Amino acid sequence: MTAVLLNVAHPWGAADAVDAAARARAAGLDGVGLVDSPRLFPDPFVETERILAATDAPLAGPCVASLGLRHPVTVAGAVRTLERHHPGRVLTVVGRGESSVRNEGLPVSPLGGYTAALEALRDRLSTADGPVAPGRVLGAASGPKTIAATAAALGGVLVDVGVDAGVVARAVTLTRQHDPAAAIWLFLRAAVTSSEEESAAAAEPILGSCAMRLAAAPGWYGIEASDVAAVRAVAESHDYARHGTAGARGGAVTAADPLVRDRFVLTGEAGDITTRLRPLAGLGIAGLVLAGAVQGVEDRLDELVPALRAGLRAPEEDR
């Protein structure tokens, strides 16, 4: 059965992460991830310890720990410390941390530097005095070059390419070309909604950042040249100081909003979500991380989680 985690994205002063983890478990999830953006959210490593100590969650951990703000040696030290206290229950996802570094006025690391950081992290996690098991440390990746580099350097990828079945399948194939044994998880923006208005509201906190990915690699995502300027306008409307929170676009609406949402956000009734995921069944996706920043995602988790698992259930599991 596909593991499903909720990436908790409660800003400072909002709901407590331990309470959120308990609610996620009650809704049938396997655990939680914790966002890493210190200007907006509590520290994910500290919150991971609190959750694993206070709940029965099988998995919890930072998602995505920003290697743009954190040195890989310190990340490895934190992961190994958590593993010592909670063996087998820590799932760590790292990434460039674009939004977190933008908020601090820092440049996004070039691919070469980021790859070196991934390799340093891998080396520190592979020491004989406490190696971390393969498949529980992943690198988030959304473009083909980053996917390839992450698979080769780390052996585990959280694929963040939206919900278009063709793009997801290409990302999975590319990952396995660079490491056939790589653990592959899928970062998924999804919420059960009952109207177009609810669907638009669900995407509001993250739509601009999704558009940024499309505009940066339109060929990879199959965006027509005639649509690139409109997609870029959606990306430019995003306020990274409010990333992942309601009002991140200040209520902006463009003609390209539905195009971006259709590529990156699963909305609709539970049956519609299952149908959209069906083409991905059998790809060997080990788990899903649900974007907690999608507005309303936590409101109908009891419907969403079974719909996701049904959509990704391999054909042989239905027999």
C-alpha positions as a LaTeX table, in Angstrom:
\begin{tabular}{lrrr}
\hline
Residue & $x$ (\AA) & $y$ (\AA) & $z$ (\AA) \\
\hline
Met1 & 0.00 & 0.00 & 0.00 \\
Thr2 & 1.32 & 3.45 & $-0.92$ \\
Ala3 & 2.45 & 5.48 & 2.09 \\
Val4 & 0.81 & 8.90 & 2.37 \\
Leu5 & 2.16 & 11.79 & 4.46 \\
Leu6 & 0.78 & 15.27 & 4.99 \\
Asn7 & 3.30 & 18.08 & 4.77 \\
Val8 & 2.23 & 20.32 & 7.63 \\
Ala9 & 2.38 & 23.99 & 6.71 \\
His10 & 1.06 & 25.85 & 9.74 \\
Pro11 & 2.72 & 29.27 & 10.11 \\
Trp12 & 4.10 & 30.51 & 13.43 \\
Gly13 & 1.30 & 30.79 & 15.98 \\
Ala14 & $-1.11$ & 28.54 & 14.08 \\
Ala15 & $-2.11$ & 24.95 & 14.96 \\
Asp16 & 0.49 & 22.88 & 16.80 \\
Ala17 & 2.36 & 20.30 & 14.71 \\
Val18 & 1.75 & 17.49 & 17.22 \\
Asp19 & $-1.98$ & 18.10 & 17.05 \\
Ala20 & $-1.82$ & 18.19 & 13.26 \\
Ala21 & 0.06 & 14.88 & 13.23 \\
Ala22 & $-2.54$ & 13.28 & 15.50 \\
Arg23 & $-5.34$ & 14.45 & 13.21 \\
Ala24 & $-3.46$ & 13.14 & 10.18 \\
Arg25 & $-3.08$ & 9.73 & 11.81 \\
Ala26 & $-6.78$ & 9.68 & 12.69 \\
Ala27 & $-7.56$ & 10.35 & 9.01 \\
Gly28 & $-5.51$ & 7.34 & 7.91 \\
Leu29 & $-2.22$ & 8.97 & 6.95 \\
Asp30 & 1.14 & 7.39 & 7.70 \\
Gly31 & 2.71 & 10.51 & 9.15 \\
Val32 & 3.71 & 14.07 & 8.41 \\
Gly33 & 6.42 & 16.19 & 6.86 \\
Leu34 & 7.43 & 19.62 & 8.17 \\
Val35 & 8.09 & 22.66 & 5.99 \\
Asp36 & 11.49 & 24.37 & 6.30 \\
Ser37 & 11.23 & 28.13 & 5.93 \\
Pro38 & 12.28 & 29.82 & 9.19 \\
Arg39 & 10.70 & 33.17 & 8.37 \\
Leu40 & 7.29 & 31.52 & 8.06 \\
Phe41 & 7.28 & 28.17 & 9.90 \\
Pro42 & 8.70 & 26.54 & 13.08 \\
Asp43 & 11.91 & 24.52 & 12.82 \\
Pro44 & 11.15 & 21.16 & 11.16 \\
Phe45 & 13.80 & 19.12 & 12.98 \\
Val46 & 12.61 & 20.24 & 16.41 \\
Glu47 & 8.99 & 19.62 & 15.40 \\
Thr48 & 9.90 & 16.15 & 14.08 \\
Glu49 & 11.29 & 15.18 & 17.49 \\
Arg50 & 8.14 & 16.45 & 19.20 \\
Ile51 & 5.87 & 14.49 & 16.85 \\
Leu52 & 7.78 & 11.22 & 17.02 \\
Ala53 & 7.97 & 11.43 & 20.81 \\
Ala54 & 4.28 & 12.26 & 21.27 \\
Thr55 & 2.49 & 10.21 & 18.58 \\
Asp56 & 2.52 & 6.80 & 16.95 \\
Ala57 & 3.26 & 8.23 & 13.49 \\
Pro58 & 5.31 & 5.65 & 11.54 \\
Leu59 & 7.07 & 8.44 & 9.62 \\
Ala60 & 7.84 & 12.11 & 10.15 \\
Gly61 & 10.56 & 14.50 & 9.12 \\
Pro62 & 11.56 & 17.74 & 7.42 \\
Cys63 & 10.10 & 18.26 & 3.97 \\
Val64 & 11.81 & 20.06 & 2.42 \\
Ala65 & 14.96 & 20.85 & 4.46 \\
Ser66 & 16.62 & 23.77 & 2.69 \\
Leu67 & 20.22 & 23.09 & 1.68 \\
Gly68 & 20.26 & 26.73 & 0.61 \\
Leu69 & 20.12 & 27.69 & 4.29 \\
Arg70 & 21.53 & 24.61 & 6.05 \\
His71 & 24.96 & 23.04 & 5.60 \\
Pro72 & 24.71 & 19.34 & 4.64 \\
Val73 & 26.89 & 18.32 & 7.60 \\
Thr74 & 24.46 & 19.91 & 10.06 \\
Val75 & 21.49 & 18.33 & 8.25 \\
Ala76 & 23.16 & 14.92 & 8.42 \\
Gly77 & 23.86 & 15.40 & 12.12 \\
Ala78 & 20.23 & 16.26 & 12.82 \\
Val79 & 18.95 & 13.30 & 10.78 \\
Arg80 & 21.28 & 10.83 & 12.48 \\
Thr81 & 20.32 & 12.17 & 15.90 \\
Leu82 & 16.63 & 11.70 & 15.14 \\
Glu83 & 17.35 & 8.21 & 13.80 \\
Arg84 & 19.15 & 7.27 & 17.00 \\
His85 & 16.12 & 8.21 & 19.10 \\
His86 & 13.43 & 7.02 & 16.66 \\
Pro87 & 14.97 & 4.33 & 14.43 \\
Gly88 & 13.13 & 3.65 & 11.21 \\
Arg89 & 10.60 & 6.46 & 11.69 \\
Val90 & 12.42 & 9.43 & 10.12 \\
Leu91 & 11.79 & 10.42 & 6.50 \\
Thr92 & 13.92 & 13.37 & 5.43 \\
Val93 & 13.52 & 15.34 & 2.21 \\
Val94 & 16.07 & 17.97 & 1.22 \\
Gly95 & 16.07 & 20.49 & $-1.60$ \\
Arg96 & 17.47 & 23.75 & $-2.86$ \\
Gly97 & 14.88 & 25.63 & $-0.82$ \\
Glu98 & 14.05 & 28.24 & $-3.43$ \\
Ser99 & 11.35 & 30.03 & $-1.44$ \\
Ser100 & 13.31 & 30.04 & 1.83 \\
Val101 & 16.47 & 31.47 & 0.27 \\
Arg102 & 14.51 & 34.05 & $-1.71$ \\
Asn103 & 12.95 & 35.27 & 1.52 \\
Glu104 & 16.42 & 35.80 & 2.99 \\
Gly105 & 17.74 & 37.62 & $-0.07$ \\
Leu106 & 20.11 & 34.79 & $-0.99$ \\
Pro107 & 20.77 & 33.35 & $-4.47$ \\
Val108 & 19.45 & 29.91 & $-5.36$ \\
Ser109 & 22.37 & 27.48 & $-5.49$ \\
Pro110 & 23.47 & 26.49 & $-9.03$ \\
Leu111 & 23.04 & 22.83 & $-9.93$ \\
Gly112 & 26.73 & 22.00 & $-9.51$ \\
Gly113 & 26.88 & 23.41 & $-6.00$ \\
Tyr114 & 23.62 & 21.75 & $-5.04$ \\
Thr115 & 24.81 & 18.39 & $-6.35$ \\
Ala116 & 27.97 & 18.71 & $-4.27$ \\
Ala117 & 25.82 & 19.39 & $-1.20$ \\
Leu118 & 23.74 & 16.26 & $-1.91$ \\
Glu119 & 26.91 & 14.17 & $-2.23$ \\
Ala120 & 28.26 & 15.59 & 1.04 \\
Leu121 & 24.98 & 14.74 & 2.75 \\
Arg122 & 25.06 & 11.21 & 1.37 \\
Asp123 & 28.62 & 10.69 & 2.57 \\
Arg124 & 27.84 & 11.91 & 6.08 \\
Leu125 & 24.78 & 9.64 & 6.28 \\
Ser126 & 26.74 & 6.59 & 5.10 \\
Thr127 & 29.26 & 6.43 & 7.92 \\
Ala128 & 29.80 & 3.09 & 9.63 \\
Asp129 & 28.86 & 4.41 & 13.07 \\
Gly130 & 25.21 & 4.95 & 12.19 \\
Pro131 & 24.19 & 4.79 & 8.53 \\
Val132 & 20.69 & 5.86 & 7.58 \\
Ala133 & 18.80 & 3.24 & 5.58 \\
Pro134 & 18.39 & 3.90 & 1.83 \\
Gly135 & 15.00 & 5.19 & 0.82 \\
Arg136 & 14.42 & 7.38 & 3.87 \\
Val137 & 16.45 & 10.36 & 2.66 \\
Leu138 & 15.14 & 11.94 & $-0.53$ \\
Gly139 & 15.93 & 14.98 & $-2.61$ \\
Ala140 & 13.05 & 17.05 & $-3.97$ \\
Ala141 & 13.38 & 17.68 & $-7.72$ \\
Ser142 & 11.15 & 19.18 & $-10.39$ \\
Gly143 & 13.26 & 19.67 & $-13.53$ \\
Pro144 & 15.01 & 16.98 & $-15.60$ \\
Lys145 & 18.56 & 18.07 & $-14.71$ \\
Thr146 & 17.80 & 18.23 & $-11.00$ \\
Ile147 & 15.98 & 14.88 & $-11.08$ \\
Ala148 & 18.94 & 13.22 & $-12.78$ \\
Ala149 & 21.49 & 14.78 & $-10.43$ \\
Thr150 & 19.46 & 13.93 & $-7.33$ \\
Ala151 & 18.93 & 10.30 & $-8.32$ \\
Ala152 & 22.63 & 9.85 & $-9.03$ \\
Ala153 & 23.84 & 11.65 & $-5.91$ \\
Leu154 & 21.31 & 10.56 & $-3.28$ \\
Gly155 & 19.44 & 7.50 & $-4.52$ \\
Gly156 & 16.04 & 8.80 & $-3.50$ \\
Val157 & 13.85 & 11.42 & $-5.19$ \\
Leu158 & 10.69 & 13.23 & $-4.17$ \\
Val159 & 9.40 & 13.98 & $-7.66$ \\
Asp160 & 7.71 & 17.39 & $-7.76$ \\
Val161 & 6.44 & 17.71 & $-11.33$ \\
Gly162 & 2.72 & 18.22 & $-10.87$ \\
Val163 & $-0.03$ & 15.78 & $-11.79$ \\
Asp164 & 0.17 & 15.39 & $-15.56$ \\
Ala165 & 0.53 & 11.62 & $-16.03$ \\
Gly166 & 2.95 & 11.91 & $-18.95$ \\
Val167 & 5.30 & 14.25 & $-17.10$ \\
Val168 & 5.24 & 12.12 & $-13.94$ \\
Ala169 & 5.99 & 8.97 & $-15.95$ \\
Arg170 & 8.94 & 10.69 & $-17.67$ \\
Ala171 & 10.28 & 11.82 & $-14.31$ \\
Val172 & 10.06 & 8.29 & $-12.90$ \\
Thr173 & 11.80 & 6.86 & $-15.97$ \\
Leu174 & 14.56 & 9.47 & $-15.78$ \\
Thr175 & 15.11 & 8.75 & $-12.09$ \\
Arg176 & 15.53 & 5.04 & $-12.71$ \\
Gln177 & 17.90 & 5.64 & $-15.61$ \\
His178 & 20.30 & 7.24 & $-13.15$ \\
Asp179 & 19.62 & 4.84 & $-10.26$ \\
Pro180 & 17.43 & 1.79 & $-10.95$ \\
Ala181 & 17.08 & 1.18 & $-7.22$ \\
Ala182 & 16.15 & 4.75 & $-6.29$ \\
Ala183 & 13.23 & 5.27 & $-3.92$ \\
Ile184 & 10.64 & 7.43 & $-5.69$ \\
Trp185 & 8.01 & 9.46 & $-3.88$ \\
Leu186 & 5.60 & 11.98 & $-5.39$ \\
Phe187 & 4.90 & 15.45 & $-4.02$ \\
Leu188 & 1.22 & 16.03 & $-4.62$ \\
Arg189 & $-0.94$ & 19.13 & $-4.36$ \\
Ala190 & $-4.48$ & 17.88 & $-3.90$ \\
Ala191 & $-7.75$ & 18.63 & $-2.14$ \\
Val192 & $-11.29$ & 17.32 & $-2.41$ \\
Thr193 & $-13.44$ & 20.19 & $-3.70$ \\
Ser194 & $-17.04$ & 20.57 & $-4.82$ \\
Ser195 & $-16.92$ & 23.65 & $-7.05$ \\
Glu196 & $-14.72$ & 25.70 & $-9.33$ \\
Glu197 & $-14.54$ & 28.37 & $-6.63$ \\
Glu198 & $-13.27$ & 25.87 & $-4.07$ \\
Ser199 & $-10.70$ & 24.56 & $-6.53$ \\
Ala200 & $-9.40$ & 28.06 & $-7.24$ \\
Ala201 & $-9.18$ & 28.83 & $-3.53$ \\
Ala202 & $-7.32$ & 25.57 & $-2.86$ \\
Ala203 & $-4.58$ & 26.53 & $-5.33$ \\
Glu204 & $-4.21$ & 30.16 & $-4.23$ \\
Pro205 & $-1.30$ & 29.68 & $-1.75$ \\
Ile206 & 0.91 & 27.76 & $-4.20$ \\
Leu207 & $-0.25$ & 28.50 & $-7.75$ \\
Gly208 & 2.41 & 31.11 & $-8.47$ \\
Ser209 & 5.24 & 28.83 & $-7.39$ \\
Cys210 & 3.82 & 26.07 & $-9.61$ \\
Ala211 & 3.75 & 28.49 & $-12.52$ \\
Met212 & 7.41 & 29.32 & $-11.87$ \\
Arg213 & 8.30 & 25.67 & $-12.51$ \\
Leu214 & 6.32 & 25.62 & $-15.74$ \\
Ala215 & 7.88 & 28.86 & $-16.98$ \\
Ala216 & 11.40 & 27.67 & $-16.16$ \\
Ala217 & 11.09 & 24.45 & $-18.19$ \\
Pro218 & 8.14 & 24.77 & $-20.60$ \\
Gly219 & 9.41 & 22.02 & $-22.91$ \\
Trp220 & 9.69 & 19.52 & $-20.05$ \\
Tyr221 & 6.13 & 20.28 & $-18.97$ \\
Gly222 & 4.68 & 20.43 & $-22.49$ \\
Ile223 & 3.70 & 24.10 & $-22.36$ \\
Glu224 & 3.02 & 25.68 & $-25.73$ \\
Ala225 & 5.26 & 28.61 & $-26.64$ \\
Ser226 & 2.19 & 30.80 & $-26.98$ \\
Asp227 & 1.28 & 30.16 & $-23.32$ \\
Val228 & 4.67 & 30.79 & $-21.72$ \\
Ala229 & 4.23 & 34.54 & $-21.23$ \\
Ala230 & 0.84 & 34.04 & $-19.55$ \\
Val231 & 2.26 & 31.33 & $-17.28$ \\
Arg232 & 5.18 & 33.62 & $-16.39$ \\
Ala233 & 2.67 & 36.31 & $-15.39$ \\
Val234 & 1.10 & 33.87 & $-12.92$ \\
Ala235 & 4.57 & 33.14 & $-11.50$ \\
Glu236 & 5.35 & 36.84 & $-11.14$ \\
Ser237 & 2.13 & 37.40 & $-9.19$ \\
His238 & 3.37 & 35.18 & $-6.35$ \\
Asp239 & 4.52 & 36.81 & $-3.11$ \\
Tyr240 & 7.23 & 34.54 & $-1.67$ \\
Ala241 & 7.07 & 36.34 & 1.66 \\
Arg242 & 3.61 & 34.75 & 1.97 \\
His243 & 4.43 & 31.48 & 0.19 \\
Gly244 & 2.18 & 28.63 & 1.27 \\
Thr245 & $-0.31$ & 30.89 & 3.00 \\
Ala246 & $-3.68$ & 32.25 & 1.92 \\
Gly247 & $-3.32$ & 35.46 & $-0.05$ \\
Ala248 & 0.09 & 34.59 & $-1.53$ \\
Arg249 & $-1.14$ & 36.08 & $-4.81$ \\
Gly250 & $-3.13$ & 38.89 & $-3.26$ \\
Gly251 & $-6.29$ & 37.76 & $-5.03$ \\
Ala252 & $-4.73$ & 38.05 & $-8.48$ \\
Val253 & $-6.53$ & 36.10 & $-11.22$ \\
Thr254 & $-5.25$ & 35.57 & $-14.77$ \\
Ala255 & $-6.47$ & 33.68 & $-17.81$ \\
Ala256 & $-3.65$ & 31.16 & $-17.33$ \\
Asp257 & $-4.71$ & 30.18 & $-13.79$ \\
Pro258 & $-6.74$ & 27.12 & $-14.93$ \\
Leu259 & $-3.86$ & 25.90 & $-17.14$ \\
Val260 & $-1.39$ & 26.03 & $-14.25$ \\
Arg261 & $-3.84$ & 24.49 & $-11.80$ \\
Asp262 & $-4.69$ & 21.61 & $-14.13$ \\
Arg263 & $-0.98$ & 20.75 & $-14.47$ \\
Phe264 & $-0.10$ & 20.98 & $-10.80$ \\
Val265 & $-3.14$ & 20.65 & $-8.51$ \\
Leu266 & $-5.59$ & 17.76 & $-8.16$ \\
Thr267 & $-9.04$ & 19.03 & $-7.26$ \\
Gly268 & $-12.59$ & 17.77 & $-7.59$ \\
Glu269 & $-14.61$ & 15.08 & $-5.87$ \\
Ala270 & $-12.85$ & 11.98 & $-4.53$ \\
Gly271 & $-13.81$ & 9.84 & $-7.52$ \\
Asp272 & $-12.40$ & 12.44 & $-9.93$ \\
Ile273 & $-9.09$ & 12.42 & $-8.06$ \\
Thr274 & $-8.87$ & 8.62 & $-8.21$ \\
Thr275 & $-9.50$ & 8.70 & $-11.96$ \\
Arg276 & $-6.81$ & 11.34 & $-12.53$ \\
Leu277 & $-4.24$ & 9.20 & $-10.68$ \\
Arg278 & $-5.07$ & 5.88 & $-12.34$ \\
Pro279 & $-2.51$ & 6.28 & $-15.16$ \\
Leu280 & 0.23 & 6.38 & $-12.49$ \\
Ala281 & $-0.69$ & 3.02 & $-10.95$ \\
Gly282 & 2.05 & 0.47 & $-11.43$ \\
Leu283 & 4.89 & 3.01 & $-11.68$ \\
Gly284 & 6.29 & 1.83 & $-8.36$ \\
Ile285 & 5.78 & 5.09 & $-6.48$ \\
Ala286 & 6.67 & 4.31 & $-2.87$ \\
Gly287 & 4.78 & 7.15 & $-1.27$ \\
Leu288 & 3.04 & 10.48 & $-1.52$ \\
Val289 & 3.66 & 13.71 & 0.34 \\
Leu290 & 0.58 & 15.91 & 0.33 \\
Ala291 & 1.22 & 19.65 & 0.17 \\
Gly292 & $-0.25$ & 21.06 & 3.35 \\
Ala293 & $-0.23$ & 24.55 & 1.87 \\
Val294 & $-3.12$ & 23.65 & $-0.44$ \\
Gln295 & $-6.08$ & 25.46 & 1.08 \\
Gly296 & $-8.66$ & 23.04 & 2.47 \\
Val297 & $-6.52$ & 19.90 & 2.11 \\
Glu298 & $-7.07$ & 18.99 & 5.77 \\
Asp299 & $-10.84$ & 19.54 & 5.66 \\
Arg300 & $-11.70$ & 16.31 & 3.83 \\
Leu301 & $-8.71$ & 14.06 & 4.45 \\
Asp302 & $-11.00$ & 11.13 & 5.25 \\
Glu303 & $-12.15$ & 11.26 & 1.60 \\
Leu304 & $-8.87$ & 12.31 & 0.02 \\
Val305 & $-6.56$ & 9.63 & 1.42 \\
Pro306 & $-8.60$ & 6.60 & 0.23 \\
Ala307 & $-9.04$ & 8.28 & $-3.16$ \\
Leu308 & $-5.28$ & 8.71 & $-3.54$ \\
Arg309 & $-4.51$ & 5.14 & $-2.52$ \\
Ala310 & $-7.18$ & 3.78 & $-4.87$ \\
Gly311 & $-5.75$ & 5.78 & $-7.76$ \\
Leu312 & $-2.21$ & 4.50 & $-7.24$ \\
Arg313 & $-3.16$ & 0.92 & $-6.45$ \\
Ala314 & $-1.28$ & $-1.40$ & $-8.81$ \\
Pro315 & $-3.51$ & $-3.63$ & $-10.99$ \\
Glu316 & $-2.39$ & $-6.79$ & $-9.22$ \\
Glu317 & $-3.54$ & $-5.34$ & $-5.88$ \\
Asp318 & $-7.11$ & $-5.19$ & $-7.20$ \\
Arg319 & $-7.26$ & $-8.90$ & $-7.90$ \\
\hline
\end{tabular}
